[in-house]
Amino acid sequence: MLTQPSYRSLRNPAVAIVGATGAVGTELIRCLEERGFPASSLKLLASARSAGKTMGFRGQPLPVHTLAEDSFAGIDLALFAADTETALTYAPLAVAAGAVVIDNSSAYRLDLDCPLVIPEVNLETLAWSRGVIANPNCTAIITCMAVAPLQRRFGLRRLQLSTYQAASGAGAPAMAELLASTEAYLNGRAYTPQALKHRYAFNLFSHDTDIDLQSGYNGEETKVMAETRRILGSSNLPVGVTCVRVPVLRAHAISISVELDAPVAPAAIRECLAEAPGVRVVDDREANHFPMPAEAEGQGDVLVGRIRRDLGDPSGRSVALFVAGDQLLKGAALNAVQIAEQLLIA
Ligand code: A2P
């Protein structure tokens, strides 16, 4: 159960979505509609490239406006689903205009004045302010959804992750590139990558964020390590991660080794995860049926399975898990809307 926060302050807010035409923005519109979010109005904002477009909300066509300095007059809640630079420039303007901002970029995630929130995990950090609330990195959200219940019950010592990340994390152009390059490959046509650096069809590659030449970690890995520590409230937690982009459209999978304070039987792990909100155990050894992107797609829940001892840890304290979650839903839009729901006056 989520605790009842004391900061509920919005009633039928006027809502704006920045980046409404993108992969996450489109899902934000859908989540607001499907969850019956009590918006009094919805304003769609994107770049000048989208001027003249319309998108549907509650059966009505809405125009897409070009984001500008004065876009936030009269807006109570601004959901940002654009890039970091846009968030850094426009979120302060939205706040100055009186809006609460929930930002999906990495701009504010490590800013200690901005809570970094997964409602099922650390709702207590959502102290009310008319400021910016950060929506975590998709891989950090999906990881924490599976790990936080174990941390709470058994204590957490260390995390080791390997990710299998979908195209959607790199936005709508990368999803289009996966489809177009696959079609070209199947038809024997050449395809020059545009959104990503490497061939995407029938291939996988180290995550496309810039790599730090000193440490050898890429930007995604650095975000996942820092954000996971912050969300789990454990600044010294040892976390190792390798992030890989795979040819899947919109759901991430992650192989996780979780070192707990003491050895715990897999059955107790399964029981703990089965009780966790927003988590669904998919762990059928007989049928060899475990979490898959194809089954996570379109789902709000994070799927968790392959629950077993990690035999690579001689102490016996580590459990191995395999998880999958929809990057655009729980990894982005759904989590943002769940945060927004926590701000509503009951
Ligand atoms: P647009 O469609 O007009 O380019 P994605 O992550 O799927 O690529 O989506 C990014 C979203 O952010 C899109 O809606 C995109 O709008 C929007 N966007 C990108 N740059 C800007 C900008 N400078 N100002 C406003 N919106 C932007």
mmCIF file of C-alpha atoms and ligand atoms in Angstrom:
data_model
loop_
_atom_site.group_PDB
_atom_site.id
_atom_site.type_symbol
_atom_site.label_atom_id
_atom_site.label_comp_id
_atom_site.label_asym_id
_atom_site.label_seq_id
_atom_site.Cartn_x
_atom_site.Cartn_y
_atom_site.Cartn_z
ATOM 1 C CA MET A 1 0.000 0.000 0.000
ATOM 2 C CA LEU A 2 1.185 3.496 -0.788
ATOM 3 C CA THR A 3 1.212 5.794 2.208
ATOM 4 C CA GLN A 4 -1.030 8.849 2.072
ATOM 5 C CA PRO A 5 1.205 11.840 1.476
ATOM 6 C CA SER A 6 0.495 15.158 3.136
ATOM 7 C CA TYR A 7 1.360 17.311 0.143
ATOM 8 C CA ARG A 8 -1.679 16.726 -2.054
ATOM 9 C CA SER A 9 -2.400 20.029 -3.626
ATOM 10 C CA LEU A 10 -3.740 19.784 -7.179
ATOM 11 C CA ARG A 11 -7.417 19.558 -8.032
ATOM 12 C CA ASN A 12 -8.435 19.181 -11.685
ATOM 13 C CA PRO A 13 -5.125 20.657 -12.853
ATOM 14 C CA ALA A 14 -4.553 22.316 -16.204
ATOM 15 C CA VAL A 15 -1.883 19.998 -17.682
ATOM 16 C CA ALA A 16 0.785 20.563 -20.335
ATOM 17 C CA ILE A 17 2.951 17.901 -21.980
ATOM 18 C CA VAL A 18 6.302 19.046 -23.363
ATOM 19 C CA GLY A 19 7.466 16.622 -26.035
ATOM 20 C CA ALA A 20 3.917 15.404 -26.667
ATOM 21 C CA THR A 21 4.746 14.064 -30.138
ATOM 22 C CA GLY A 22 7.599 11.805 -28.963
ATOM 23 C CA ALA A 23 7.645 8.180 -27.843
ATOM 24 C CA VAL A 24 7.127 9.025 -24.142
ATOM 25 C CA GLY A 25 4.850 12.009 -24.804
ATOM 26 C CA THR A 26 2.430 9.869 -26.796
ATOM 27 C CA GLU A 27 2.252 7.384 -23.903
ATOM 28 C CA LEU A 28 1.725 10.218 -21.410
ATOM 29 C CA ILE A 29 -1.397 11.282 -23.320
ATOM 30 C CA ARG A 30 -2.613 7.682 -23.338
ATOM 31 C CA CYS A 31 -1.888 7.134 -19.613
ATOM 32 C CA LEU A 32 -3.706 10.340 -18.599
ATOM 33 C CA GLU A 33 -6.701 9.226 -20.635
ATOM 34 C CA GLU A 34 -6.732 5.560 -19.617
ATOM 35 C CA ARG A 35 -6.248 6.275 -15.917
ATOM 36 C CA GLY A 36 -8.966 8.937 -15.913
ATOM 37 C CA PHE A 37 -6.576 11.634 -14.715
ATOM 38 C CA PRO A 38 -8.797 14.589 -13.757
ATOM 39 C CA ALA A 39 -7.109 17.187 -15.977
ATOM 40 C CA SER A 40 -9.285 20.230 -16.562
ATOM 41 C CA SER A 41 -7.428 20.825 -19.838
ATOM 42 C CA LEU A 42 -4.455 19.443 -21.756
ATOM 43 C CA LYS A 43 -1.976 21.534 -23.740
ATOM 44 C CA LEU A 44 0.366 19.705 -26.113
ATOM 45 C CA LEU A 45 3.814 21.201 -26.742
ATOM 46 C CA ALA A 46 6.645 20.143 -29.035
ATOM 47 C CA SER A 47 9.264 21.694 -31.294
ATOM 48 C CA ALA A 48 8.486 23.941 -34.246
ATOM 49 C CA ARG A 49 8.804 20.813 -36.433
ATOM 50 C CA SER A 50 5.419 19.650 -35.118
ATOM 51 C CA ALA A 51 3.544 22.907 -35.638
ATOM 52 C CA GLY A 52 0.188 22.226 -37.297
ATOM 53 C CA LYS A 53 -0.084 18.615 -36.045
ATOM 54 C CA THR A 54 -3.044 17.443 -33.994
ATOM 55 C CA MET A 55 -3.225 14.536 -31.540
ATOM 56 C CA GLY A 56 -6.266 12.900 -29.921
ATOM 57 C CA PHE A 57 -7.243 13.115 -26.236
ATOM 58 C CA ARG A 58 -10.585 11.893 -24.828
ATOM 59 C CA GLY A 59 -11.902 11.588 -28.374
ATOM 60 C CA GLN A 60 -11.064 15.180 -29.314
ATOM 61 C CA PRO A 61 -8.306 16.422 -31.627
ATOM 62 C CA LEU A 62 -5.889 18.749 -29.838
ATOM 63 C CA PRO A 63 -3.435 21.036 -31.643
ATOM 64 C CA VAL A 64 0.294 20.706 -30.958
ATOM 65 C CA HIS A 65 1.768 24.102 -30.020
ATOM 66 C CA THR A 66 5.370 25.138 -30.427
ATOM 67 C CA LEU A 67 7.099 25.312 -27.037
ATOM 68 C CA ALA A 68 7.835 28.924 -26.118
ATOM 69 C CA GLU A 69 8.739 30.935 -23.029
ATOM 70 C CA ASP A 70 5.115 31.871 -22.401
ATOM 71 C CA SER A 71 3.715 28.349 -22.932
ATOM 72 C CA PHE A 72 3.005 27.758 -19.223
ATOM 73 C CA ALA A 73 0.632 30.609 -18.360
ATOM 74 C CA GLY A 74 -2.306 29.035 -16.493
ATOM 75 C CA ILE A 75 -0.685 25.577 -16.349
ATOM 76 C CA ASP A 76 -0.741 23.734 -12.975
ATOM 77 C CA LEU A 77 1.149 20.580 -13.966
ATOM 78 C CA ALA A 78 3.782 20.282 -16.716
ATOM 79 C CA LEU A 79 4.905 16.809 -17.756
ATOM 80 C CA PHE A 80 8.229 17.056 -19.605
ATOM 81 C CA ALA A 81 9.150 14.275 -22.047
ATOM 82 C CA ALA A 82 11.801 16.018 -24.137
ATOM 83 C CA ASP A 83 15.602 16.178 -23.927
ATOM 84 C CA THR A 84 17.772 17.437 -21.054
ATOM 85 C CA GLU A 85 18.506 20.791 -22.665
ATOM 86 C CA THR A 86 14.813 21.546 -23.178
ATOM 87 C CA ALA A 87 14.133 20.607 -19.541
ATOM 88 C CA LEU A 88 16.955 22.821 -18.249
ATOM 89 C CA THR A 89 15.685 25.789 -20.261
ATOM 90 C CA TYR A 90 11.930 25.461 -19.863
ATOM 91 C CA ALA A 91 11.258 23.677 -16.528
ATOM 92 C CA PRO A 92 12.319 26.780 -14.530
ATOM 93 C CA LEU A 93 9.956 28.866 -16.675
ATOM 94 C CA ALA A 94 7.114 26.447 -15.975
ATOM 95 C CA VAL A 95 7.844 26.580 -12.233
ATOM 96 C CA ALA A 96 8.040 30.378 -12.338
ATOM 97 C CA ALA A 97 4.608 30.375 -14.002
ATOM 98 C CA GLY A 98 3.242 28.398 -11.023
ATOM 99 C CA ALA A 99 3.317 24.843 -12.391
ATOM 100 C CA VAL A 100 4.652 21.677 -10.805
ATOM 101 C CA VAL A 101 7.035 19.950 -13.227
ATOM 102 C CA ILE A 102 7.547 16.196 -13.541
ATOM 103 C CA ASP A 103 10.574 15.780 -15.792
ATOM 104 C CA ASN A 104 11.463 12.623 -17.647
ATOM 105 C CA SER A 105 14.955 13.735 -18.734
ATOM 106 C CA SER A 106 18.120 13.294 -16.689
ATOM 107 C CA ALA A 107 18.436 17.066 -16.069
ATOM 108 C CA TYR A 108 17.286 17.112 -12.417
ATOM 109 C CA ARG A 109 17.683 13.511 -11.285
ATOM 110 C CA LEU A 110 20.742 14.050 -9.127
ATOM 111 C CA ASP A 111 19.684 17.509 -7.926
ATOM 112 C CA LEU A 112 18.978 17.034 -4.221
ATOM 113 C CA ASP A 113 16.308 19.752 -4.342
ATOM 114 C CA CYS A 114 14.335 17.602 -6.780
ATOM 115 C CA PRO A 115 12.904 14.320 -5.501
ATOM 116 C CA LEU A 116 13.624 11.285 -7.698
ATOM 117 C CA VAL A 117 10.515 9.219 -7.278
ATOM 118 C CA ILE A 118 9.092 5.765 -7.897
ATOM 119 C CA PRO A 119 5.791 5.824 -5.994
ATOM 120 C CA GLU A 120 5.955 2.149 -4.950
ATOM 121 C CA VAL A 121 9.555 2.512 -3.738
ATOM 122 C CA ASN A 122 10.274 5.924 -2.198
ATOM 123 C CA LEU A 123 7.065 7.903 -2.077
ATOM 124 C CA GLU A 124 8.223 9.428 1.201
ATOM 125 C CA THR A 125 10.815 11.487 -0.707
ATOM 126 C CA LEU A 126 8.067 13.329 -2.554
ATOM 127 C CA ALA A 127 8.069 16.275 -0.185
ATOM 128 C CA TRP A 128 5.752 18.892 -1.544
ATOM 129 C CA SER A 129 7.261 21.851 -3.311
ATOM 130 C CA ARG A 130 6.058 23.828 -6.289
ATOM 131 C CA GLY A 131 9.169 22.767 -8.069
ATOM 132 C CA VAL A 132 10.579 20.006 -10.212
ATOM 133 C CA ILE A 133 10.092 16.302 -9.508
ATOM 134 C CA ALA A 134 12.406 13.993 -11.456
ATOM 135 C CA ASN A 135 11.185 10.796 -13.098
ATOM 136 C CA PRO A 136 14.055 8.276 -12.925
ATOM 137 C CA ASN A 137 15.902 6.558 -15.760
ATOM 138 C CA CYS A 138 13.887 3.665 -17.186
ATOM 139 C CA THR A 139 16.442 0.991 -16.300
ATOM 140 C CA ALA A 140 16.781 2.383 -12.764
ATOM 141 C CA ILE A 141 12.979 2.251 -12.324
ATOM 142 C CA ILE A 142 12.631 -1.317 -13.586
ATOM 143 C CA THR A 143 15.595 -2.471 -11.479
ATOM 144 C CA CYS A 144 14.390 -0.755 -8.302
ATOM 145 C CA MET A 145 10.866 -2.140 -8.667
ATOM 146 C CA ALA A 146 12.332 -5.657 -8.362
ATOM 147 C CA VAL A 147 15.101 -4.916 -5.865
ATOM 148 C CA ALA A 148 13.453 -2.517 -3.364
ATOM 149 C CA PRO A 149 11.040 -5.115 -1.910
ATOM 150 C CA LEU A 150 14.019 -7.442 -1.307
ATOM 151 C CA GLN A 151 16.072 -4.602 0.188
ATOM 152 C CA ARG A 152 13.225 -3.773 2.599
ATOM 153 C CA ARG A 153 12.752 -7.337 3.766
ATOM 154 C CA PHE A 154 16.244 -8.846 3.624
ATOM 155 C CA GLY A 155 18.776 -5.981 3.443
ATOM 156 C CA LEU A 156 20.877 -5.184 0.357
ATOM 157 C CA ARG A 157 24.664 -5.341 -0.024
ATOM 158 C CA ARG A 158 25.435 -5.199 -3.741
ATOM 159 C CA LEU A 159 23.900 -5.161 -7.228
ATOM 160 C CA GLN A 160 25.252 -6.422 -10.548
ATOM 161 C CA LEU A 161 23.197 -5.718 -13.672
ATOM 162 C CA SER A 162 23.325 -6.552 -17.379
ATOM 163 C CA THR A 163 20.679 -4.851 -19.485
ATOM 164 C CA TYR A 164 18.923 -5.673 -22.745
ATOM 165 C CA GLN A 165 17.464 -2.287 -23.681
ATOM 166 C CA ALA A 166 14.792 -1.556 -26.263
ATOM 167 C CA ALA A 167 14.844 1.028 -29.034
ATOM 168 C CA SER A 168 12.206 3.214 -27.332
ATOM 169 C CA GLY A 169 14.768 4.454 -24.805
ATOM 170 C CA ALA A 170 16.426 6.339 -27.671
ATOM 171 C CA GLY A 171 13.096 7.864 -28.732
ATOM 172 C CA ALA A 172 10.673 7.546 -31.608
ATOM 173 C CA PRO A 173 13.406 7.931 -34.298
ATOM 174 C CA ALA A 174 15.251 4.842 -32.952
ATOM 175 C CA MET A 175 12.024 2.795 -32.957
ATOM 176 C CA ALA A 176 11.416 3.840 -36.570
ATOM 177 C CA GLU A 177 15.014 2.917 -37.391
ATOM 178 C CA LEU A 178 14.620 -0.578 -35.942
ATOM 179 C CA LEU A 179 11.566 -1.163 -38.142
ATOM 180 C CA ALA A 180 13.041 0.401 -41.294
ATOM 181 C CA SER A 181 16.432 -1.291 -40.980
ATOM 182 C CA THR A 182 14.805 -4.681 -40.347
ATOM 183 C CA GLU A 183 12.576 -4.261 -43.378
ATOM 184 C CA ALA A 184 15.573 -3.234 -45.500
ATOM 185 C CA TYR A 185 17.592 -6.223 -44.244
ATOM 186 C CA LEU A 186 14.785 -8.680 -45.036
ATOM 187 C CA ASN A 187 14.451 -7.217 -48.515
ATOM 188 C CA GLY A 188 18.189 -7.330 -49.159
ATOM 189 C CA ARG A 189 18.451 -3.530 -49.317
ATOM 190 C CA ALA A 190 21.256 -1.458 -47.842
ATOM 191 C CA TYR A 191 20.342 0.775 -44.881
ATOM 192 C CA THR A 192 22.446 3.588 -43.484
ATOM 193 C CA PRO A 193 21.869 4.077 -39.739
ATOM 194 C CA GLN A 194 20.617 7.567 -38.851
ATOM 195 C CA ALA A 195 19.227 7.618 -35.313
ATOM 196 C CA LEU A 196 21.862 5.212 -33.954
ATOM 197 C CA LYS A 197 25.481 4.624 -34.902
ATOM 198 C CA HIS A 198 25.416 0.919 -35.639
ATOM 199 C CA ARG A 199 23.374 -1.518 -37.684
ATOM 200 C CA TYR A 200 20.270 -2.283 -35.597
ATOM 201 C CA ALA A 201 18.582 -5.080 -37.550
ATOM 202 C CA PHE A 202 19.685 -8.516 -36.273
ATOM 203 C CA ASN A 203 22.394 -6.960 -34.135
ATOM 204 C CA LEU A 204 22.991 -5.595 -30.646
ATOM 205 C CA PHE A 205 25.543 -3.127 -29.349
ATOM 206 C CA SER A 206 26.916 -1.419 -26.279
ATOM 207 C CA HIS A 207 24.545 1.404 -25.219
ATOM 208 C CA ASP A 208 24.665 4.400 -27.551
ATOM 209 C CA THR A 209 25.341 7.035 -24.855
ATOM 210 C CA ASP A 210 28.846 8.539 -24.785
ATOM 211 C CA ILE A 211 31.497 6.485 -23.049
ATOM 212 C CA ASP A 212 33.809 7.951 -20.429
ATOM 213 C CA LEU A 213 37.330 7.195 -21.638
ATOM 214 C CA GLN A 214 38.757 7.021 -18.115
ATOM 215 C CA SER A 215 36.247 4.717 -16.440
ATOM 216 C CA GLY A 216 35.019 2.832 -19.527
ATOM 217 C CA TYR A 217 31.402 3.326 -18.412
ATOM 218 C CA ASN A 218 28.861 4.886 -20.780
ATOM 219 C CA GLY A 219 26.364 7.603 -19.858
ATOM 220 C CA GLU A 220 23.489 5.188 -19.345
ATOM 221 C CA GLU A 221 25.531 3.008 -17.001
ATOM 222 C CA THR A 222 26.617 6.037 -14.986
ATOM 223 C CA LYS A 223 22.994 7.201 -14.665
ATOM 224 C CA VAL A 224 21.757 3.760 -13.639
ATOM 225 C CA MET A 225 24.409 3.419 -10.918
ATOM 226 C CA ALA A 226 23.883 6.905 -9.451
ATOM 227 C CA GLU A 227 20.095 6.892 -9.644
ATOM 228 C CA THR A 228 19.710 3.381 -8.252
ATOM 229 C CA ARG A 229 21.785 4.370 -5.225
ATOM 230 C CA ARG A 230 19.733 7.540 -4.727
ATOM 231 C CA ILE A 231 16.342 5.824 -5.090
ATOM 232 C CA LEU A 232 17.315 2.980 -2.782
ATOM 233 C CA GLY A 233 18.677 5.499 -0.254
ATOM 234 C CA SER A 234 22.063 3.812 -0.137
ATOM 235 C CA SER A 235 24.783 6.185 -1.341
ATOM 236 C CA ASN A 236 27.606 3.646 -0.940
ATOM 237 C CA LEU A 237 25.819 0.667 -2.480
ATOM 238 C CA PRO A 238 28.230 -1.169 -4.815
ATOM 239 C CA VAL A 239 26.480 -1.316 -8.213
ATOM 240 C CA GLY A 240 28.019 -2.649 -11.424
ATOM 241 C CA VAL A 241 26.221 -2.518 -14.760
ATOM 242 C CA THR A 242 26.685 -3.220 -18.469
ATOM 243 C CA CYS A 243 24.041 -1.584 -20.701
ATOM 244 C CA VAL A 244 23.337 -3.021 -24.133
ATOM 245 C CA ARG A 245 20.839 -1.952 -26.805
ATOM 246 C CA VAL A 246 18.945 -4.892 -28.322
ATOM 247 C CA PRO A 247 16.592 -5.029 -31.330
ATOM 248 C CA VAL A 248 13.364 -4.906 -29.302
ATOM 249 C CA LEU A 249 10.869 -2.075 -29.743
ATOM 250 C CA ARG A 250 9.766 -0.950 -26.293
ATOM 251 C CA ALA A 251 10.430 -3.206 -23.296
ATOM 252 C CA HIS A 252 13.726 -3.505 -21.445
ATOM 253 C CA ALA A 253 14.984 -6.718 -19.844
ATOM 254 C CA ILE A 254 17.629 -6.839 -17.106
ATOM 255 C CA SER A 255 19.633 -9.674 -15.600
ATOM 256 C CA ILE A 256 20.192 -8.809 -11.931
ATOM 257 C CA SER A 257 22.356 -10.349 -9.242
ATOM 258 C CA VAL A 258 21.264 -9.094 -5.818
ATOM 259 C CA GLU A 259 23.532 -9.687 -2.821
ATOM 260 C CA LEU A 260 21.465 -9.646 0.368
ATOM 261 C CA ASP A 261 22.565 -9.423 4.008
ATOM 262 C CA ALA A 262 22.282 -13.207 4.436
ATOM 263 C CA PRO A 263 21.411 -16.256 2.327
ATOM 264 C CA VAL A 264 17.657 -16.389 1.548
ATOM 265 C CA ALA A 265 15.830 -19.332 -0.023
ATOM 266 C CA PRO A 266 14.486 -18.643 -3.539
ATOM 267 C CA ALA A 267 10.981 -19.522 -2.304
ATOM 268 C CA ALA A 268 11.116 -16.648 0.209
ATOM 269 C CA ILE A 269 12.339 -14.295 -2.523
ATOM 270 C CA ARG A 270 9.453 -15.368 -4.753
ATOM 271 C CA GLU A 271 6.959 -14.822 -1.942
ATOM 272 C CA CYS A 272 8.331 -11.366 -1.183
ATOM 273 C CA LEU A 273 8.176 -10.300 -4.852
ATOM 274 C CA ALA A 274 4.671 -11.756 -5.296
ATOM 275 C CA GLU A 275 3.444 -9.357 -2.592
ATOM 276 C CA ALA A 276 5.194 -6.289 -4.048
ATOM 277 C CA PRO A 277 2.922 -3.689 -5.699
ATOM 278 C CA GLY A 278 3.585 -3.194 -9.403
ATOM 279 C CA VAL A 279 5.531 -6.468 -9.671
ATOM 280 C CA ARG A 280 4.291 -9.696 -11.296
ATOM 281 C CA VAL A 281 6.197 -12.926 -10.781
ATOM 282 C CA VAL A 282 6.591 -14.885 -14.044
ATOM 283 C CA ASP A 283 8.681 -17.844 -12.995
ATOM 284 C CA ASP A 284 7.463 -21.128 -14.457
ATOM 285 C CA ARG A 285 10.478 -23.440 -14.529
ATOM 286 C CA GLU A 286 8.547 -26.411 -15.917
ATOM 287 C CA ALA A 287 7.246 -24.450 -18.900
ATOM 288 C CA ASN A 288 10.532 -22.516 -19.273
ATOM 289 C CA HIS A 289 8.386 -19.383 -19.151
ATOM 290 C CA PHE A 290 10.027 -16.275 -17.732
ATOM 291 C CA PRO A 291 9.845 -12.489 -18.253
ATOM 292 C CA MET A 292 10.034 -11.433 -21.901
ATOM 293 C CA PRO A 293 9.829 -8.026 -23.568
ATOM 294 C CA ALA A 294 6.977 -9.323 -25.739
ATOM 295 C CA GLU A 295 4.887 -9.961 -22.614
ATOM 296 C CA ALA A 296 6.045 -6.847 -20.733
ATOM 297 C CA GLU A 297 5.046 -4.595 -23.642
ATOM 298 C CA GLY A 298 1.890 -2.621 -22.889
ATOM 299 C CA GLN A 299 1.909 -3.769 -19.217
ATOM 300 C CA GLY A 300 2.161 -1.483 -16.220
ATOM 301 C CA ASP A 301 3.717 -4.222 -14.068
ATOM 302 C CA VAL A 302 7.385 -5.169 -13.985
ATOM 303 C CA LEU A 303 7.747 -8.908 -14.635
ATOM 304 C CA VAL A 304 10.241 -10.814 -12.465
ATOM 305 C CA GLY A 305 11.439 -14.407 -12.818
ATOM 306 C CA ARG A 306 14.413 -16.773 -13.116
ATOM 307 C CA ILE A 307 14.520 -16.538 -9.317
ATOM 308 C CA ARG A 308 17.432 -18.686 -8.150
ATOM 309 C CA ARG A 309 20.625 -18.641 -6.131
ATOM 310 C CA ASP A 310 23.482 -16.861 -7.887
ATOM 311 C CA LEU A 311 26.089 -19.601 -7.779
ATOM 312 C CA GLY A 312 28.739 -17.066 -8.802
ATOM 313 C CA ASP A 313 28.730 -15.731 -5.241
ATOM 314 C CA PRO A 314 30.451 -18.260 -2.959
ATOM 315 C CA SER A 315 28.979 -16.557 0.141
ATOM 316 C CA GLY A 316 25.519 -17.834 -0.876
ATOM 317 C CA ARG A 317 24.028 -14.389 -0.192
ATOM 318 C CA SER A 318 23.250 -13.543 -3.830
ATOM 319 C CA VAL A 319 20.063 -14.216 -5.774
ATOM 320 C CA ALA A 320 19.782 -14.043 -9.565
ATOM 321 C CA LEU A 321 16.705 -12.503 -11.225
ATOM 322 C CA PHE A 322 15.611 -11.729 -14.767
ATOM 323 C CA VAL A 323 13.164 -8.856 -15.148
ATOM 324 C CA ALA A 324 11.314 -7.138 -17.976
ATOM 325 C CA GLY A 325 9.323 -3.912 -18.007
ATOM 326 C CA ASP A 326 7.785 -1.612 -20.583
ATOM 327 C CA GLN A 327 10.292 1.194 -20.970
ATOM 328 C CA LEU A 328 7.647 3.667 -22.146
ATOM 329 C CA LEU A 329 5.137 2.817 -19.382
ATOM 330 C CA LYS A 330 6.578 1.971 -15.954
ATOM 331 C CA GLY A 331 9.999 3.076 -17.239
ATOM 332 C CA ALA A 332 8.686 6.527 -18.178
ATOM 333 C CA ALA A 333 5.101 7.731 -18.791
ATOM 334 C CA LEU A 334 3.203 5.563 -16.316
ATOM 335 C CA ASN A 335 5.620 6.341 -13.474
ATOM 336 C CA ALA A 336 5.296 10.076 -14.225
ATOM 337 C CA VAL A 337 1.491 9.899 -14.185
ATOM 338 C CA GLN A 338 1.560 7.851 -10.962
ATOM 339 C CA ILE A 339 3.667 10.624 -9.397
ATOM 340 C CA ALA A 340 1.151 13.198 -10.671
ATOM 341 C CA GLU A 341 -1.688 11.205 -9.121
ATOM 342 C CA GLN A 342 0.040 11.505 -5.756
ATOM 343 C CA LEU A 343 -0.179 15.297 -6.045
ATOM 344 C CA LEU A 344 -3.964 15.311 -6.434
ATOM 345 C CA ILE A 345 -6.209 16.357 -3.606
ATOM 346 C CA ALA A 346 -8.098 13.228 -2.580
HETATM 347 P P1 A2P B 1 9.203 17.108 -32.207
HETATM 348 O O1 A2P B 1 8.377 15.871 -32.497
HETATM 349 O O2 A2P B 1 8.513 18.353 -32.669
HETATM 350 O O3 A2P B 1 10.622 16.986 -32.653
HETATM 351 P P2 A2P B 1 11.566 11.340 -28.810
HETATM 352 O O4 A2P B 1 12.286 11.109 -27.507
HETATM 353 O O5 A2P B 1 10.595 10.261 -29.121
HETATM 354 O O6 A2P B 1 12.521 11.638 -29.927
HETATM 355 O O7 A2P B 1 10.672 12.670 -28.589
HETATM 356 C C1 A2P B 1 11.234 13.901 -28.210
HETATM 357 C C2 A2P B 1 10.106 14.911 -28.000
HETATM 358 O O8 A2P B 1 10.686 16.148 -27.590
HETATM 359 C C3 A2P B 1 9.326 15.218 -29.271
HETATM 360 O O9 A2P B 1 7.981 15.515 -28.941
HETATM 361 C C4 A2P B 1 10.030 16.446 -29.779
HETATM 362 O O10 A2P B 1 9.212 17.276 -30.592
HETATM 363 C C5 A2P B 1 10.290 17.166 -28.489
HETATM 364 N N1 A2P B 1 11.374 18.138 -28.630
HETATM 365 C C6 A2P B 1 12.653 17.926 -29.024
HETATM 366 N N2 A2P B 1 13.360 19.078 -29.031
HETATM 367 C C7 A2P B 1 12.499 20.053 -28.634
HETATM 368 C C8 A2P B 1 12.590 21.453 -28.434
HETATM 369 N N3 A2P B 1 13.740 22.104 -28.645
HETATM 370 N N4 A2P B 1 11.501 22.134 -28.027
HETATM 371 C C9 A2P B 1 10.324 21.485 -27.826
HETATM 372 N N5 A2P B 1 10.165 20.153 -27.976
HETATM 373 C C10 A2P B 1 11.232 19.449 -28.379
#
